[in-house]
Coordinates of C-alpha atoms and ligand atoms in Angstrom, one line a residue:
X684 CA -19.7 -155.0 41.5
X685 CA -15.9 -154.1 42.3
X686 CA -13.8 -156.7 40.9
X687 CA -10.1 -157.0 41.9
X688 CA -7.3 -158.3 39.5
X689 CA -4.3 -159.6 41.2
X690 CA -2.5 -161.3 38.1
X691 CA 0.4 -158.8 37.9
X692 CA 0.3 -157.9 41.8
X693 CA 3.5 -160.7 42.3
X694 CA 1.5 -161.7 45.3
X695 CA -0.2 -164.9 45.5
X696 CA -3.3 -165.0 47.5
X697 CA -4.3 -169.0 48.4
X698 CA -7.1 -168.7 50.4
X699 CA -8.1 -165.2 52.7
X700 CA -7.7 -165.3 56.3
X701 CA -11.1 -165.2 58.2
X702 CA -12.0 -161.9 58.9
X703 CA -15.3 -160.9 58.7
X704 CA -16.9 -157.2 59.1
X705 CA -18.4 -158.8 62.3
X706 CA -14.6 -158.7 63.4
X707 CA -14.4 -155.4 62.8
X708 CA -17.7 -154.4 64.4
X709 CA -16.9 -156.4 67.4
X710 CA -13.4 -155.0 68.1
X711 CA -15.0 -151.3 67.1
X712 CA -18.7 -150.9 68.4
X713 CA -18.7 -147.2 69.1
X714 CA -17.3 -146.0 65.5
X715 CA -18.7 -148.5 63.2
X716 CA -21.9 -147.2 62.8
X717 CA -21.5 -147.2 58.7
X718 CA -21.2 -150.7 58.9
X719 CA -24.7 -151.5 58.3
X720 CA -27.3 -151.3 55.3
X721 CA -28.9 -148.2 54.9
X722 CA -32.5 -147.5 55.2
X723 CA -34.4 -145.5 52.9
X724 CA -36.3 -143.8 56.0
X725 CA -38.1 -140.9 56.7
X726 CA -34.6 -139.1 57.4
X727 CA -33.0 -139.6 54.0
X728 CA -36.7 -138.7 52.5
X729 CA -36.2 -135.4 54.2
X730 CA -32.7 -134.8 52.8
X731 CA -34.0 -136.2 49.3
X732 CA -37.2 -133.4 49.5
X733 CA -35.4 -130.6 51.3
X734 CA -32.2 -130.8 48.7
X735 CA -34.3 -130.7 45.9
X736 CA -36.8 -128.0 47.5
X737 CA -33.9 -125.6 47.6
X738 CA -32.4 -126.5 44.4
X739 CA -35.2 -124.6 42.9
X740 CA -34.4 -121.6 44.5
X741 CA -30.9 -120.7 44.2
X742 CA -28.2 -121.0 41.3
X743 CA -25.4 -122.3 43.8
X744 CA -25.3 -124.7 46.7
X745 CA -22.2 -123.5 48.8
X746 CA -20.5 -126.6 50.4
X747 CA -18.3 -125.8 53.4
X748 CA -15.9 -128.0 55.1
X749 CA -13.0 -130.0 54.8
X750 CA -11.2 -134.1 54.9
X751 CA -14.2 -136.7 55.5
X752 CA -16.6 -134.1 55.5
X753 CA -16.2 -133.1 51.7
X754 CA -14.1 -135.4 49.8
X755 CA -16.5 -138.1 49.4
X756 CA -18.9 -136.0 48.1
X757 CA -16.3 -134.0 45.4
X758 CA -15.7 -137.8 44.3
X759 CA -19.2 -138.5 43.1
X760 CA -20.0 -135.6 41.9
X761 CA -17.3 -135.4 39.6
X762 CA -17.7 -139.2 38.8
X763 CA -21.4 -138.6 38.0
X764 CA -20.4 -134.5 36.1
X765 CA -23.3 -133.6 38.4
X766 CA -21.2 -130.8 40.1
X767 CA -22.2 -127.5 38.2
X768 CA -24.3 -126.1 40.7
X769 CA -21.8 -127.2 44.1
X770 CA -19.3 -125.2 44.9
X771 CA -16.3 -126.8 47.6
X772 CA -14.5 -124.1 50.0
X773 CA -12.9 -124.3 53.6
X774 CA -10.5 -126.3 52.6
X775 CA -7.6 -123.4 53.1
X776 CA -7.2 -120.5 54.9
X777 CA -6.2 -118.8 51.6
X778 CA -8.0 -115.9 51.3
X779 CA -7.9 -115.9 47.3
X780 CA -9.4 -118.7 47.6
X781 CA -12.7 -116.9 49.2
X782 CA -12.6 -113.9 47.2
X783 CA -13.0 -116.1 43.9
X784 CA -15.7 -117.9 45.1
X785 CA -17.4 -114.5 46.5
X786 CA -16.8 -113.3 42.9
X787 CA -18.8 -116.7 42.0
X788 CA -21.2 -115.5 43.8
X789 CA -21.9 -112.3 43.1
X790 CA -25.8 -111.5 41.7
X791 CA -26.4 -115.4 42.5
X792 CA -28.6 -116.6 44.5
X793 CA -26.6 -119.5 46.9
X794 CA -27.2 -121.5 49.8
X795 CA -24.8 -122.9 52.3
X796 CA -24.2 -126.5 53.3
X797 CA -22.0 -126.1 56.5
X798 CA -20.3 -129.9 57.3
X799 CA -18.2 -130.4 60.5
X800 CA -18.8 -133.5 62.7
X801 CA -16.6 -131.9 64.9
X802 CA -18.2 -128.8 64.9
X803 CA -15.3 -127.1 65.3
X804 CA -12.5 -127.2 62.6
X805 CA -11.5 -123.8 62.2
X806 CA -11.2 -124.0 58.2
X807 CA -14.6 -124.3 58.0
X808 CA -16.2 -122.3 61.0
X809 CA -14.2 -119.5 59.4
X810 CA -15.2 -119.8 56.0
X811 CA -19.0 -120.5 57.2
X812 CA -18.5 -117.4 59.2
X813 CA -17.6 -115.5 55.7
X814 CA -20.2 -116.8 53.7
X815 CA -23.1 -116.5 56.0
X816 CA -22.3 -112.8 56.4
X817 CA -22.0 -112.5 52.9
X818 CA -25.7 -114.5 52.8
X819 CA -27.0 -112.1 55.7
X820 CA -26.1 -108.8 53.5
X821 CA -27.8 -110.3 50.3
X822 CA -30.8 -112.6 51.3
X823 CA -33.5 -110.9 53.5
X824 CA -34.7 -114.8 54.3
X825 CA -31.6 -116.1 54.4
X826 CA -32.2 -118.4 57.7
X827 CA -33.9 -120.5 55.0
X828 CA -30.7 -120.9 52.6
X829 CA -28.2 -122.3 55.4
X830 CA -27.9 -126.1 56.1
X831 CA -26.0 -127.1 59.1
X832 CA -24.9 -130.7 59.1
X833 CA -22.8 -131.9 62.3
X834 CA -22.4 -133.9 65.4
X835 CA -25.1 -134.0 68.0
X836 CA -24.2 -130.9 70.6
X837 CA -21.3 -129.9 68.9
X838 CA -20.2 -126.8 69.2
X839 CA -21.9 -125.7 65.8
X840 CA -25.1 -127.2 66.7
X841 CA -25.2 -124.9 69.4
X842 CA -25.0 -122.7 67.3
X843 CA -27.3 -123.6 64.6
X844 CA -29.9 -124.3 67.5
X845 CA -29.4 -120.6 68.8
X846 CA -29.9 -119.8 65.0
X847 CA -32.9 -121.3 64.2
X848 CA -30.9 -123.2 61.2
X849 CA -31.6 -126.2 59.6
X850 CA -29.7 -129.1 60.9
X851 CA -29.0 -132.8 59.5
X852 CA -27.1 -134.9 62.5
X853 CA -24.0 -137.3 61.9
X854 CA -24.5 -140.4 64.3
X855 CA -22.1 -140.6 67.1
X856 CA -20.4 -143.8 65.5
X857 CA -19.6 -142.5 62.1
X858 CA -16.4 -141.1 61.7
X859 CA -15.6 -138.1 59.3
X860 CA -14.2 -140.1 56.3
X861 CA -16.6 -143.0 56.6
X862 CA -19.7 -140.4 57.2
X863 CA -20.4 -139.8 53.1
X864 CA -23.2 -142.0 52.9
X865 CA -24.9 -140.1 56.0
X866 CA -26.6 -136.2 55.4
X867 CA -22.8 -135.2 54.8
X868 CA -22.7 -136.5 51.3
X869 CA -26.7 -137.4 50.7
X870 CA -27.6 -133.9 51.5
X871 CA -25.5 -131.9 48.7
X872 CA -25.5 -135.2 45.9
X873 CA -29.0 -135.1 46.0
X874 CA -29.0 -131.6 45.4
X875 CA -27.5 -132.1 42.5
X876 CA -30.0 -134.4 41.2
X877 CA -27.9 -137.7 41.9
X878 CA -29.8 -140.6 42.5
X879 CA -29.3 -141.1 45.8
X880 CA -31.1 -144.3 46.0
X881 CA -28.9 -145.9 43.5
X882 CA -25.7 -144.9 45.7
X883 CA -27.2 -146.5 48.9
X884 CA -27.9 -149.7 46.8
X885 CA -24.5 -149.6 45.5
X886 CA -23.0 -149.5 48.8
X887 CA -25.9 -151.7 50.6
X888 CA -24.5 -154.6 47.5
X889 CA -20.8 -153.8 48.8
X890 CA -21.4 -154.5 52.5
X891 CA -23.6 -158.0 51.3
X892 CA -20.5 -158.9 48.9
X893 CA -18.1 -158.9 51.9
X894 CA -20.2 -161.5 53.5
X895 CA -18.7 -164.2 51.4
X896 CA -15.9 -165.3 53.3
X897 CA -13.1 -164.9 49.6
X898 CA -14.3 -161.6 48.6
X899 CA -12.7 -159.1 46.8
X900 CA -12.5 -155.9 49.2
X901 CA -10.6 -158.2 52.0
X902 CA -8.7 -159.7 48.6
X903 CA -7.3 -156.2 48.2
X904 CA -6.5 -155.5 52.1
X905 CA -4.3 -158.5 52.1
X906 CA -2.7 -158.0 49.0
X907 CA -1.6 -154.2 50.6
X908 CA -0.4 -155.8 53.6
X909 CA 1.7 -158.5 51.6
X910 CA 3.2 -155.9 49.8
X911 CA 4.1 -153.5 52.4
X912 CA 5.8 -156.6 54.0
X913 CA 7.9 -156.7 51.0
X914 CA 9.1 -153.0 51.8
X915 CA 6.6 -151.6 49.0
X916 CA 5.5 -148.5 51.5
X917 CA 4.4 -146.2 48.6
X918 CA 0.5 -147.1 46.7
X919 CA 0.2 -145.0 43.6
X920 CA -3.8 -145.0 43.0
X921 CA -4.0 -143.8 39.9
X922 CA -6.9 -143.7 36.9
X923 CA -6.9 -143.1 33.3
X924 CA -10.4 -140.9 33.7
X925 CA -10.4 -137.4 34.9
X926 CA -13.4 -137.8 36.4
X927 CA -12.7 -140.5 38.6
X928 CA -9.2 -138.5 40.1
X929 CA -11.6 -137.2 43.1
X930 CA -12.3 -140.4 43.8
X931 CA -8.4 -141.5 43.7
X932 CA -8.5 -138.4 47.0
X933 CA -11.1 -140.1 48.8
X934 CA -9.3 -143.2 48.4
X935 CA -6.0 -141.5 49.3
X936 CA -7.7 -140.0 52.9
X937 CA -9.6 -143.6 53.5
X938 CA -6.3 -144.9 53.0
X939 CA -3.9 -142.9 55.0
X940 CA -6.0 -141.0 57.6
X941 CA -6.7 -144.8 59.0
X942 CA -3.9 -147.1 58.7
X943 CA -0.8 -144.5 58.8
X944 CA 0.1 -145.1 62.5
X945 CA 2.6 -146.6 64.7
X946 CA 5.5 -145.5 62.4
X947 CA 4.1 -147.3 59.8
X948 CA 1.7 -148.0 57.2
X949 CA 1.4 -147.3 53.3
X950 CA 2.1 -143.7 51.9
X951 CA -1.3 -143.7 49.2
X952 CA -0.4 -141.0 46.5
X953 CA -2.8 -140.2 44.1
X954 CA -2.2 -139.8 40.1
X955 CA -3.9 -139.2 36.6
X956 CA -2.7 -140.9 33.6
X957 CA -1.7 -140.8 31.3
X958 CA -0.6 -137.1 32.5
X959 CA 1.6 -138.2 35.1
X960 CA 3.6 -140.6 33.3
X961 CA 5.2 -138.0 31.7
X962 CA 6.6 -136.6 35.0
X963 CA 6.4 -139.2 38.2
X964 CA 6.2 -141.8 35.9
X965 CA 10.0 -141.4 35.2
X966 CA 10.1 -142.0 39.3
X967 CA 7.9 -145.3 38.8
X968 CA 10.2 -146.9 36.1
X969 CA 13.7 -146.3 37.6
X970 CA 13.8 -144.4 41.2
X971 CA 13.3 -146.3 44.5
X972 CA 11.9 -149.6 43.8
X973 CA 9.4 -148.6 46.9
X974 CA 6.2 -148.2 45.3
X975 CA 3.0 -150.6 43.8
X976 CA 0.2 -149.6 41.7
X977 CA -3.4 -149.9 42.0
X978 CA -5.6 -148.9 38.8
X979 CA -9.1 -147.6 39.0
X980 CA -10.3 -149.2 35.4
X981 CA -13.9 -148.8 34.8
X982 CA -15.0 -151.8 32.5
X983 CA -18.1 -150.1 30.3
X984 CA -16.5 -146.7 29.3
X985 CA -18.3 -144.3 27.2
X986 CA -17.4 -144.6 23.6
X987 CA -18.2 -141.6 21.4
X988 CA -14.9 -139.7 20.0
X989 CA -13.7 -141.1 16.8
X990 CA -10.7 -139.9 15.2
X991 CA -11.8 -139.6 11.5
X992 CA -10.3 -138.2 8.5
X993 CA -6.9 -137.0 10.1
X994 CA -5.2 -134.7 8.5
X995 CA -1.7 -135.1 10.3
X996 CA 0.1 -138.1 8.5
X997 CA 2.6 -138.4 11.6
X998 CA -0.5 -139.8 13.1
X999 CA -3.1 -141.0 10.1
X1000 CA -2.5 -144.9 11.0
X1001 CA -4.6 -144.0 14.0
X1002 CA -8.1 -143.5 11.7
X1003 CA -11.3 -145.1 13.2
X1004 CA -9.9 -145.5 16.8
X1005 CA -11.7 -143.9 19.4
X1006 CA -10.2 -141.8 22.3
X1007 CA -11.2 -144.8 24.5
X1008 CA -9.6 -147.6 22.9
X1009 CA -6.3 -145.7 22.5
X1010 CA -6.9 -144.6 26.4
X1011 CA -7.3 -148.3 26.7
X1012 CA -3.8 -149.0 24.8
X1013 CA -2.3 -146.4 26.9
X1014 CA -3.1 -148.6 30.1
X1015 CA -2.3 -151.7 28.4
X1016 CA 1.5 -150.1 28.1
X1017 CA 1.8 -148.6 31.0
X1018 CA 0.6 -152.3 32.8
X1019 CA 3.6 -153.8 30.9
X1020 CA 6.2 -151.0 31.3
X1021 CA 5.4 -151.4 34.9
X1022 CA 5.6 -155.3 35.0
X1023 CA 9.3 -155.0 33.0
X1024 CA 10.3 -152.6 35.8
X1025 CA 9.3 -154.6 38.9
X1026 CA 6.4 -152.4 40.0
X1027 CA 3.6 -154.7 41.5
X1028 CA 0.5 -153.4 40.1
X1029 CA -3.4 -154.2 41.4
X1030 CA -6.5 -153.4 38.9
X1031 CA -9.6 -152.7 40.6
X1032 CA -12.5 -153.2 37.6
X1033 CA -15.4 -151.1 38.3
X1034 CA -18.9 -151.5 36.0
X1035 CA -19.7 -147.9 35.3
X1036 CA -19.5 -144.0 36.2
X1037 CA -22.9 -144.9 37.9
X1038 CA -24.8 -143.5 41.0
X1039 CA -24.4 -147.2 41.9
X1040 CA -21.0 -147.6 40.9
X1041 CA -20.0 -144.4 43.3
X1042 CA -21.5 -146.1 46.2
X1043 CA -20.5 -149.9 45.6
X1044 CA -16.8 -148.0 45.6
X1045 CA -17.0 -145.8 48.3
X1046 CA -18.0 -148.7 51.0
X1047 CA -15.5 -150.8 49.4
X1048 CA -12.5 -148.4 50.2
X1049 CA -14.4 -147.7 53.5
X1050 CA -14.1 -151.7 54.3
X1051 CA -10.7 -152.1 52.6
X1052 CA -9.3 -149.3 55.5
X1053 CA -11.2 -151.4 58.4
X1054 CA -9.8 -154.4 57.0
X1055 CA -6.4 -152.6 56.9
X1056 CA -6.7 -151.6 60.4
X1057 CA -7.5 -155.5 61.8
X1058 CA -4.5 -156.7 59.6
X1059 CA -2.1 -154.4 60.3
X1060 CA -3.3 -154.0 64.1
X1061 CA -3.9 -150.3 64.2
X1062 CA -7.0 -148.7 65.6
X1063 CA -8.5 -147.5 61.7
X1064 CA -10.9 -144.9 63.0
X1065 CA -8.8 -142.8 65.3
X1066 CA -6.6 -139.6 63.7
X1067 CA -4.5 -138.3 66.0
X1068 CA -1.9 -136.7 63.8
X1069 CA -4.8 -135.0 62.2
X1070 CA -5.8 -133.9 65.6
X1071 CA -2.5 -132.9 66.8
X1072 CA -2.5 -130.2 64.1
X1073 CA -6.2 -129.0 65.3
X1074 CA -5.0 -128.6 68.8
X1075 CA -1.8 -126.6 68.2
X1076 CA -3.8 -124.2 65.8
X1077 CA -6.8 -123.5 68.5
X1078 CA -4.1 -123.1 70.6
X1079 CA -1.9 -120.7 68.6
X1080 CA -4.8 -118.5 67.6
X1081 CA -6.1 -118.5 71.1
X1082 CA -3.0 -117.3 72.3
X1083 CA -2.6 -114.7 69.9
X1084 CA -6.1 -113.2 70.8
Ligands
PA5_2237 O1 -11.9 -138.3 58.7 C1 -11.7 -137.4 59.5 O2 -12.1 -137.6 60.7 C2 -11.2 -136.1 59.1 O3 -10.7 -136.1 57.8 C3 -12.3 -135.0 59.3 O4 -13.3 -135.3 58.4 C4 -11.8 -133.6 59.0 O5 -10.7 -133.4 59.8 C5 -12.9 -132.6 59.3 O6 -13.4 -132.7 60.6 P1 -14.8 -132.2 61.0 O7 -15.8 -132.9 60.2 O8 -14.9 -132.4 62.4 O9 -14.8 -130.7 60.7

């Protein structure tokens, strides 16, 4: 379970305000359809059986589409190293982009994973339109190798109707970031073999631990919103473990996509160490004293490179550490350097790179943005910017046609 360490945070949290996911449910009823345990039902069986049915057949599952409807899923997958047979696109319009993947592609057998909830962001209808030709020219049957996944009656399922395409629906009241514990994300992690289970218990644990009235996720909210009081309007979320960057850009969109409104609001920026201390990390020490830290730690890393024998004497006094402890010293430093130049740092513990872990995370940042949104007094679910940008594209490219 997600444990949150205040201790070098310089806020001081006495007892938590009541609010309670009932709060947010209440003030929300039409978009907080997440906000409940999942069911294993016959639905998710489906998923489970027909993602593992069509693993079988092809060497590539093609994932299409962009924001809520991908980054979740990129974020377990590379937690879990799972991710050799998914392939991402859509997420540009840049055509080199397309042509490596095609080259991917070439001689394989794929199938496509279309995901819009909108059914109509033009990154990915695009880039669907690309691949499925590209499917149509190579695969006689290929009707059976595309998987649509989108709103009820949106535009693209229409379309996938009229095609006679497979189709997983995304409720009504799930928004696109909050939506990767629905066929968006179940749909291509079980693909991959991931336990899917595991992940629903993980985040089913997540929405039980928030029922105690002094829990961690809410813990974390406040401690945000105490800081960004205290002019701190930059969060760097940053981890020591490659594979858990992804999930540092799940958390970055969670973050920003719901609670950067009204002129306000944190600016989440994602970073790796210890790579980017040895560029922004300059910027943390001695730029604007703007910014706080929250660390992704995970608690039971694995263990297995020893450094043995070294030949280099600039660095034999290192013999029988392993790359973990001294990744371990590295964020013992960094926590001090950080203290000594005012930065307010969080650590957020989590057990494992689990199945589990993945989804005890993911509905903890989902909560800590809903939480965000009732603190700060902003609407969490709603993306306007982001749909400003949508409007003035459909309409330049309609004009242009
Ligand atoms: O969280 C959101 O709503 C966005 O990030 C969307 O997921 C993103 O814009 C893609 O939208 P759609 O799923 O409608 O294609």
């Amino acid at each position: 379970m997600i444990k949150v360490d205040l201790t070098n945070s310089t806020i001081n949290i006495k007892s938590l305000p009541k609010i309670t996911i009932g709060n947010i449910i209440e003030k929300y009823p039409n978009i907080t359809g997440w906000i409940k345990p999942i069911k294993v039902d016959t639905t998710i069986k489906d998923i489970i059986a027909t993602a593992h049915n069509i693993n079988k057949k092809v060497d590539y599952l093609l994932v299409i589409g962009v924001g809520g409807s991908i980054n979740g899923t990129r974020a377990c997958l590379s937690m879990l190293k799972n991710n050799n047979k998914v392939l991402f696109v859509g997420e540009t319009f840049d055509e080199d982009e397309i042509i490596s993947i095609k080259n991917i592609l070439t001689g394989k057998k794929f199938a496509i994973n279309v995901i819009s909830k909108s059914g109509q962001t033009k990154e990915t209808l695009i880039t669907f339109e690309l691949f499925e030709k590209l499917l149509q020219h190579t695969t006689k049957d290929y009707k059976n190798y595309i998987f649509v996944t989108t709103g009820v009656n949106s535009p693209l399922d229409q379309y996938a109707l009229a095609n006679n395409y497979k189709t997983f629906h995304i409720a009504d009241d799930i928004g696109g970031r909050f939506s990767t514990l629905t066929p968006v994300g179940l749909f291509p992690t079980a693909f991959a073999n991931v336990d899917i289970k595991k992940i629903i218990l993980g985040a089913n644990e997540q929405l039980q631990a928030v029922k105690n009235s002094n829990n961690d996720c809410l813990k974390y909210a406040i401690a945000r919103y105490k800081l960004y009081k205290k002019h701190k309007t930059v969060e760097l979320v940053s981890t020591f473990n490659t594979k858990l960057y992804n999930f540092t850009l799940i958390a970055e969109q969670l973050l920003a996509e719901s609670l950067g409104k009204n002129g306000g609001g944190i600016l989440p920026q994602k970073t790796l160490y210890t790579r980017d201390l040895h560029s922004i990390g300059q910027y943390v020490e001695e730029g604007k004293k703007q910014l706080f830290e929250t660390f992704l730690v995970i608690r039971n890393q694995s263990n297995n490179i020893k450094l043995n024998k070294i030949s280099n004497k600039n660095i034999d006094y290192l013999n029988g550490k392993t790359l973990s402890q001294i990744n371990n010293y590295a964020y013992q430093s960094v926590l001090k350097a950080h203290k000594k130049a005012l930065v307010p740092t969080i650590t957020i513990v989590i057990d494992d790179m689990s199945a589990y872990s993945f989804g005890n995370m993911y509905m903890f940042y989902c909560l800590a943005s809903a939480f965000g949104g009732i603190i700060a007094k902003v609407n969490p679910f709603n993306q306007n910017g982001v749909n400003n940008y949508k409007t003035n594209l459909n309409n330049l490219l309609m004009s242009k046609i």
